[in-house]
Tab-separated table of N, CA and C in Angstrom:
chain	number	residue	atom	x	y	z
G	1	MET	N	16.184	174.903	102.638
G	1	MET	CA	15.389	173.823	103.179
G	1	MET	C	16.126	172.498	102.983
G	2	ALA	N	15.992	171.635	103.945
G	2	ALA	CA	16.715	170.359	103.943
G	2	ALA	C	16.285	169.445	102.802
G	3	HIS	N	15.074	169.585	102.310
G	3	HIS	CA	14.562	168.649	101.321
G	3	HIS	C	14.790	169.076	99.871
G	4	GLU	N	15.394	170.217	99.643
G	4	GLU	CA	15.596	170.688	98.267
G	4	GLU	C	16.436	169.724	97.437
G	5	GLN	N	17.371	169.030	98.072
G	5	GLN	CA	18.236	168.096	97.354
G	5	GLN	C	17.505	166.815	96.959
G	6	HIS	N	16.293	166.628	97.463
G	6	HIS	CA	15.539	165.399	97.205
G	6	HIS	C	14.313	165.623	96.327
G	7	GLN	N	14.329	166.633	95.474
G	7	GLN	CA	13.141	166.972	94.694
G	7	GLN	C	12.655	165.830	93.802
G	8	ALA	N	13.555	165.150	93.125
G	8	ALA	CA	13.142	164.047	92.245
G	8	ALA	C	12.506	162.920	93.052
G	9	ALA	N	13.092	162.612	94.198
G	9	ALA	CA	12.537	161.557	95.055
G	9	ALA	C	11.179	161.978	95.611
G	10	LEU	N	11.064	163.228	96.052
G	10	LEU	CA	9.789	163.713	96.587
G	10	LEU	C	8.682	163.628	95.536
G	11	LYS	N	9.018	163.979	94.308
G	11	LYS	CA	8.039	163.912	93.215
G	11	LYS	C	7.629	162.465	92.959
G	12	ALA	N	8.604	161.568	92.879
G	12	ALA	CA	8.319	160.148	92.631
G	12	ALA	C	7.514	159.538	93.771
G	13	LEU	N	7.849	159.889	95.002
G	13	LEU	CA	7.116	159.382	96.162
G	13	LEU	C	5.657	159.830	96.130
G	14	HIS	N	5.460	161.097	95.835
G	14	HIS	CA	4.094	161.623	95.804
G	14	HIS	C	3.282	160.989	94.672
G	15	GLU	N	3.888	160.879	93.514
G	15	GLU	CA	3.197	160.267	92.373
G	15	GLU	C	2.891	158.793	92.630
G	16	CYS	N	3.786	158.095	93.287
G	16	CYS	CA	3.568	156.686	93.614
G	16	CYS	C	2.438	156.548	94.627
G	17	MET	N	2.445	157.388	95.641
G	17	MET	CA	1.392	157.358	96.643
G	17	MET	C	0.033	157.601	95.992
G	18	GLU	N	-0.042	158.577	95.090
G	18	GLU	CA	-1.301	158.859	94.403
G	18	GLU	C	-1.719	157.684	93.515
G	19	ALA	N	-0.781	157.098	92.788
G	19	ALA	CA	-1.088	155.968	91.914
G	19	ALA	C	-1.570	154.766	92.719
G	20	CYS	N	-0.920	154.515	93.853
G	20	CYS	CA	-1.329	153.393	94.708
G	20	CYS	C	-2.714	153.628	95.302
G	21	ASN	N	-2.987	154.846	95.718
G	21	ASN	CA	-4.319	155.154	96.252
G	21	ASN	C	-5.385	154.979	95.175
G	22	HIS	N	-5.090	155.412	93.955
G	22	HIS	CA	-6.044	155.248	92.859
G	22	HIS	C	-6.238	153.767	92.542
G	23	CYS	N	-5.147	153.021	92.468
G	23	CYS	CA	-5.210	151.599	92.171
G	23	CYS	C	-5.997	150.865	93.257
G	24	TYR	N	-5.733	151.185	94.486
G	24	TYR	CA	-6.443	150.588	95.630
G	24	TYR	C	-7.946	150.770	95.483
G	25	ASP	N	-8.348	152.005	95.223
G	25	ASP	CA	-9.770	152.309	95.083
G	25	ASP	C	-10.370	151.591	93.877
G	26	ALA	N	-9.660	151.599	92.754
G	26	ALA	CA	-10.153	150.948	91.542
G	26	ALA	C	-10.221	149.426	91.711
G	27	CYS	N	-9.253	148.840	92.398
G	27	CYS	CA	-9.262	147.394	92.629
G	27	CYS	C	-10.483	146.972	93.442
G	28	LEU	N	-10.888	147.820	94.359
G	28	LEU	CA	-12.064	147.517	95.173
G	28	LEU	C	-13.343	147.480	94.340
G	29	GLN	N	-13.312	148.073	93.153
G	29	GLN	CA	-14.474	148.092	92.265
G	29	GLN	C	-14.468	146.936	91.263
G	30	GLU	N	-13.384	146.175	91.215
G	30	GLU	CA	-13.284	145.078	90.248
G	30	GLU	C	-14.250	143.954	90.613
G	31	ASP	N	-14.668	143.195	89.587
G	31	ASP	CA	-15.621	142.104	89.780
G	31	ASP	C	-15.079	141.009	90.698
G	32	ASP	N	-13.840	140.592	90.458
G	32	ASP	CA	-13.247	139.527	91.268
G	32	ASP	C	-12.296	140.141	92.294
G	33	ILE	N	-12.875	140.640	93.371
G	33	ILE	CA	-12.081	141.341	94.387
G	33	ILE	C	-11.107	140.399	95.085
G	34	ASN	N	-11.458	139.115	95.194
G	34	ASN	CA	-10.545	138.159	95.823
G	34	ASN	C	-9.253	138.018	95.031
G	35	MET	N	-9.360	138.068	93.703
G	35	MET	CA	-8.174	137.986	92.857
G	35	MET	C	-7.276	139.219	93.057
G	36	MET	N	-7.880	140.332	93.487
G	36	MET	CA	-7.147	141.582	93.631
G	36	MET	C	-6.639	141.814	95.060
G	37	SER	N	-6.862	140.874	95.961
G	37	SER	CA	-6.574	141.109	97.381
G	37	SER	C	-5.115	141.457	97.662
G	38	GLU	N	-4.180	140.769	97.029
G	38	GLU	CA	-2.760	141.060	97.261
G	38	GLU	C	-2.396	142.428	96.682
G	39	CYS	N	-2.969	142.758	95.543
G	39	CYS	CA	-2.739	144.066	94.939
G	39	CYS	C	-3.252	145.172	95.871
G	40	ILE	N	-4.432	144.979	96.401
G	40	ILE	CA	-5.033	145.953	97.315
G	40	ILE	C	-4.163	146.127	98.558
G	41	ARG	N	-3.730	145.010	99.131
G	41	ARG	CA	-2.902	145.072	100.342
G	41	ARG	C	-1.589	145.807	100.075
G	42	LEU	N	-0.946	145.472	98.975
G	42	LEU	CA	0.327	146.112	98.656
G	42	LEU	C	0.160	147.579	98.272
G	43	ASP	N	-0.953	147.922	97.628
G	43	ASP	CA	-1.233	149.342	97.349
G	43	ASP	C	-1.242	150.145	98.642
G	44	ARG	N	-1.864	149.595	99.679
G	44	ARG	CA	-1.934	150.299	100.967
G	44	ARG	C	-0.552	150.434	101.577
G	45	GLU	N	0.177	149.323	101.602
G	45	GLU	CA	1.531	149.336	102.182
G	45	GLU	C	2.405	150.372	101.471
G	46	CYS	N	2.340	150.351	100.153
G	46	CYS	CA	3.189	151.214	99.342
G	46	CYS	C	2.797	152.688	99.512
G	47	ALA	N	1.507	152.982	99.440
G	47	ALA	CA	1.057	154.365	99.604
G	47	ALA	C	1.477	154.903	100.972
G	48	ASP	N	1.352	154.075	101.992
G	48	ASP	CA	1.699	154.516	103.347
G	48	ASP	C	3.186	154.797	103.506
G	49	ILE	N	4.050	153.897	103.005
G	49	ILE	CA	5.490	154.121	103.164
G	49	ILE	C	5.950	155.294	102.309
G	50	CYS	N	5.355	155.456	101.125
G	50	CYS	CA	5.723	156.598	100.284
G	50	CYS	C	5.332	157.917	100.956
G	51	ALA	N	4.140	157.960	101.514
G	51	ALA	CA	3.691	159.172	102.206
G	51	ALA	C	4.586	159.452	103.411
G	52	TYR	N	4.943	158.408	104.144
G	52	TYR	CA	5.791	158.596	105.318
G	52	TYR	C	7.178	159.106	104.927
G	53	LEU	N	7.772	158.481	103.911
G	53	LEU	CA	9.119	158.904	103.495
G	53	LEU	C	9.081	160.327	102.935
G	54	GLU	N	8.028	160.658	102.205
G	54	GLU	CA	7.900	162.022	101.694
G	54	GLU	C	7.903	163.024	102.857
G	55	GLN	N	7.125	162.736	103.875
G	55	GLN	CA	7.084	163.623	105.048
G	55	GLN	C	8.432	163.659	105.763
G	56	ALA	N	9.042	162.486	105.923
G	56	ALA	CA	10.322	162.402	106.630
G	56	ALA	C	11.412	163.196	105.909
G	57	LEU	N	11.421	163.128	104.582
G	57	LEU	CA	12.415	163.885	103.816
G	57	LEU	C	12.225	165.387	104.000
G	58	THR	N	10.976	165.832	104.029
G	58	THR	CA	10.733	167.277	104.152
G	58	THR	C	11.096	167.800	105.531
G	59	ARG	N	11.159	166.924	106.513
G	59	ARG	CA	11.557	167.389	107.846
G	59	ARG	C	13.017	167.068	108.165
G	60	GLY	N	13.734	166.541	107.173
G	60	GLY	CA	15.168	166.315	107.345
G	60	GLY	C	15.504	165.128	108.225
G	61	THR	N	14.805	164.029	108.061
G	61	THR	CA	15.062	162.835	108.870
G	61	THR	C	16.512	162.378	108.769
G	62	PRO	N	17.070	161.882	109.874
G	62	PRO	CA	18.415	161.308	109.809
G	62	PRO	C	18.399	159.859	109.310
G	63	PHE	N	17.221	159.330	109.006
G	63	PHE	CA	17.074	157.933	108.604
G	63	PHE	C	16.766	157.773	107.115
G	64	VAL	N	17.239	158.711	106.298
G	64	VAL	CA	16.951	158.691	104.862
G	64	VAL	C	17.306	157.346	104.241
G	65	SER	N	18.505	156.878	104.457
G	65	SER	CA	18.977	155.648	103.825
G	65	SER	C	18.130	154.446	104.231
G	66	GLU	N	17.886	154.310	105.523
G	66	GLU	CA	17.126	153.161	106.019
G	66	GLU	C	15.688	153.163	105.498
G	67	LEU	N	15.042	154.308	105.574
G	67	LEU	CA	13.659	154.416	105.112
G	67	LEU	C	13.565	154.224	103.599
G	68	ALA	N	14.520	154.781	102.876
G	68	ALA	CA	14.513	154.661	101.421
G	68	ALA	C	14.700	153.211	100.995
G	69	GLN	N	15.509	152.469	101.723
G	69	GLN	CA	15.727	151.062	101.399
G	69	GLN	C	14.427	150.274	101.580
G	70	VAL	N	13.732	150.496	102.681
G	70	VAL	CA	12.455	149.818	102.929
G	70	VAL	C	11.433	150.233	101.868
G	71	CYS	N	11.385	151.508	101.561
G	71	CYS	CA	10.437	152.015	100.577
G	71	CYS	C	10.700	151.392	99.209
G	72	ALA	N	11.947	151.303	98.809
G	72	ALA	CA	12.293	150.710	97.514
G	72	ALA	C	11.822	149.261	97.440
G	73	THR	N	12.008	148.527	98.519
G	73	THR	CA	11.590	147.114	98.563
G	73	THR	C	10.080	146.991	98.408
G	74	ILE	N	9.338	147.806	99.134
G	74	ILE	CA	7.876	147.750	99.076
G	74	ILE	C	7.375	148.217	97.711
G	75	CYS	N	7.960	149.273	97.171
G	75	CYS	CA	7.562	149.752	95.844
G	75	CYS	C	7.793	148.687	94.784
G	76	GLU	N	8.931	148.009	94.838
G	76	GLU	CA	9.215	146.958	93.865
G	76	GLU	C	8.202	145.827	93.978
G	77	ARG	N	7.905	145.428	95.195
G	77	ARG	CA	6.946	144.327	95.410
G	77	ARG	C	5.550	144.722	94.927
G	78	CYS	N	5.140	145.946	95.207
G	78	CYS	CA	3.835	146.437	94.755
G	78	CYS	C	3.809	146.506	93.226
G	79	GLY	N	4.865	147.015	92.644
G	79	GLY	CA	4.955	147.089	91.188
G	79	GLY	C	4.876	145.720	90.534
G	80	GLU	N	5.559	144.740	91.122
G	80	GLU	CA	5.532	143.379	90.588
G	80	GLU	C	4.117	142.806	90.634
G	81	GLU	N	3.416	143.045	91.733
G	81	GLU	CA	2.046	142.541	91.858
G	81	GLU	C	1.113	143.252	90.883
G	82	CYS	N	1.203	144.559	90.816
G	82	CYS	CA	0.325	145.319	89.927
G	82	CYS	C	0.545	144.928	88.465
G	83	LYS	N	1.793	144.657	88.117
G	83	LYS	CA	2.122	144.311	86.735
G	83	LYS	C	1.444	143.014	86.285
G	84	LYS	N	1.068	142.157	87.228
G	84	LYS	CA	0.405	140.888	86.919
G	84	LYS	C	-1.009	141.091	86.376
G	85	HIS	N	-1.598	142.245	86.670
G	85	HIS	CA	-2.995	142.496	86.320
G	85	HIS	C	-3.083	143.403	85.095
G	86	ASN	N	-4.030	143.114	84.216
G	86	ASN	CA	-4.150	143.845	82.957
G	86	ASN	C	-4.934	145.141	83.055
G	87	HIS	N	-5.426	145.476	84.224
G	87	HIS	CA	-6.192	146.710	84.381
G	87	HIS	C	-5.279	147.923	84.183
G	88	GLN	N	-5.800	148.946	83.538
G	88	GLN	CA	-5.036	150.172	83.286
G	88	GLN	C	-4.484	150.757	84.593
G	89	HIS	N	-5.324	150.792	85.621
G	89	HIS	CA	-4.882	151.380	86.895
G	89	HIS	C	-3.739	150.588	87.513
G	90	CYS	N	-3.735	149.279	87.333
G	90	CYS	CA	-2.642	148.459	87.860
G	90	CYS	C	-1.349	148.706	87.077
G	91	GLN	N	-1.451	148.819	85.766
G	91	GLN	CA	-0.272	149.060	84.937
G	91	GLN	C	0.349	150.430	85.239
G	92	GLU	N	-0.507	151.437	85.411
G	92	GLU	CA	-0.020	152.780	85.754
G	92	GLU	C	0.615	152.787	87.134
G	93	CYS	N	0.018	152.047	88.054
G	93	CYS	CA	0.571	151.957	89.404
G	93	CYS	C	1.932	151.268	89.374
G	94	ALA	N	2.028	150.187	88.608
G	94	ALA	CA	3.311	149.481	88.498
G	94	ALA	C	4.409	150.414	87.997
G	95	ASP	N	4.101	151.189	86.980
G	95	ASP	CA	5.085	152.136	86.434
G	95	ASP	C	5.534	153.136	87.502
G	96	ALA	N	4.575	153.681	88.243
G	96	ALA	CA	4.900	154.654	89.294
G	96	ALA	C	5.724	154.000	90.401
G	97	CYS	N	5.388	152.762	90.736
G	97	CYS	CA	6.123	152.046	91.787
G	97	CYS	C	7.570	151.790	91.386
G	98	PHE	N	7.774	151.339	90.155
G	98	PHE	CA	9.140	151.059	89.702
G	98	PHE	C	9.972	152.346	89.619
G	99	LYS	N	9.360	153.425	89.177
G	99	LYS	CA	10.055	154.715	89.116
G	99	LYS	C	10.435	155.171	90.525
G	100	CYS	N	9.508	155.022	91.448
G	100	CYS	CA	9.768	155.423	92.829
G	100	CYS	C	10.864	154.558	93.458
G	101	ALA	N	10.811	153.270	93.186
G	101	ALA	CA	11.832	152.362	93.722
G	101	ALA	C	13.225	152.793	93.257
G	102	GLU	N	13.349	153.194	91.999
G	102	GLU	CA	14.637	153.633	91.473
G	102	GLU	C	15.118	154.903	92.190
G	103	GLU	N	14.206	155.837	92.430
G	103	GLU	CA	14.582	157.065	93.147
G	103	GLU	C	14.987	156.750	94.590
G	104	CYS	N	14.265	155.819	95.211
G	104	CYS	CA	14.588	155.446	96.582
G	104	CYS	C	15.949	154.780	96.664
G	105	LYS	N	16.294	153.979	95.674
G	105	LYS	CA	17.607	153.311	95.670
G	105	LYS	C	18.728	154.335	95.608
G	106	LYS	N	18.481	155.456	94.963
G	106	LYS	CA	19.485	156.523	94.905
G	106	LYS	C	19.722	157.133	96.282
G	107	LEU	N	18.693	157.104	97.127
G	107	LEU	CA	18.795	157.664	98.476
G	107	LEU	C	19.361	156.671	99.483
G	108	ALA	N	19.196	155.378	99.170
G	108	ALA	CA	19.527	154.331	100.159
G	108	ALA	C	21.023	154.158	100.382
């Protein structure tokens, strides 16, 4: 299978997508939702690009480098935003985002 060489990246992408989805949902439950708006927006962006790249890798996309570069940028930005917030879900999301960004840089 074409994606066997990308197992670490696939794992990081999936874990990041799950963390962002959890963070997104949890942020919507916070008292000051306006303060969380950028975090919520970036959670969506990040989860979507991670899910897309995960799918693209499993089908052997010829655009691995380009997609991985975009994904790394979005993951880093999401991680930076999540890190600003003291909520457990934001901190866990930041960790997953930074880990995913590092894996994506290896592909880029």
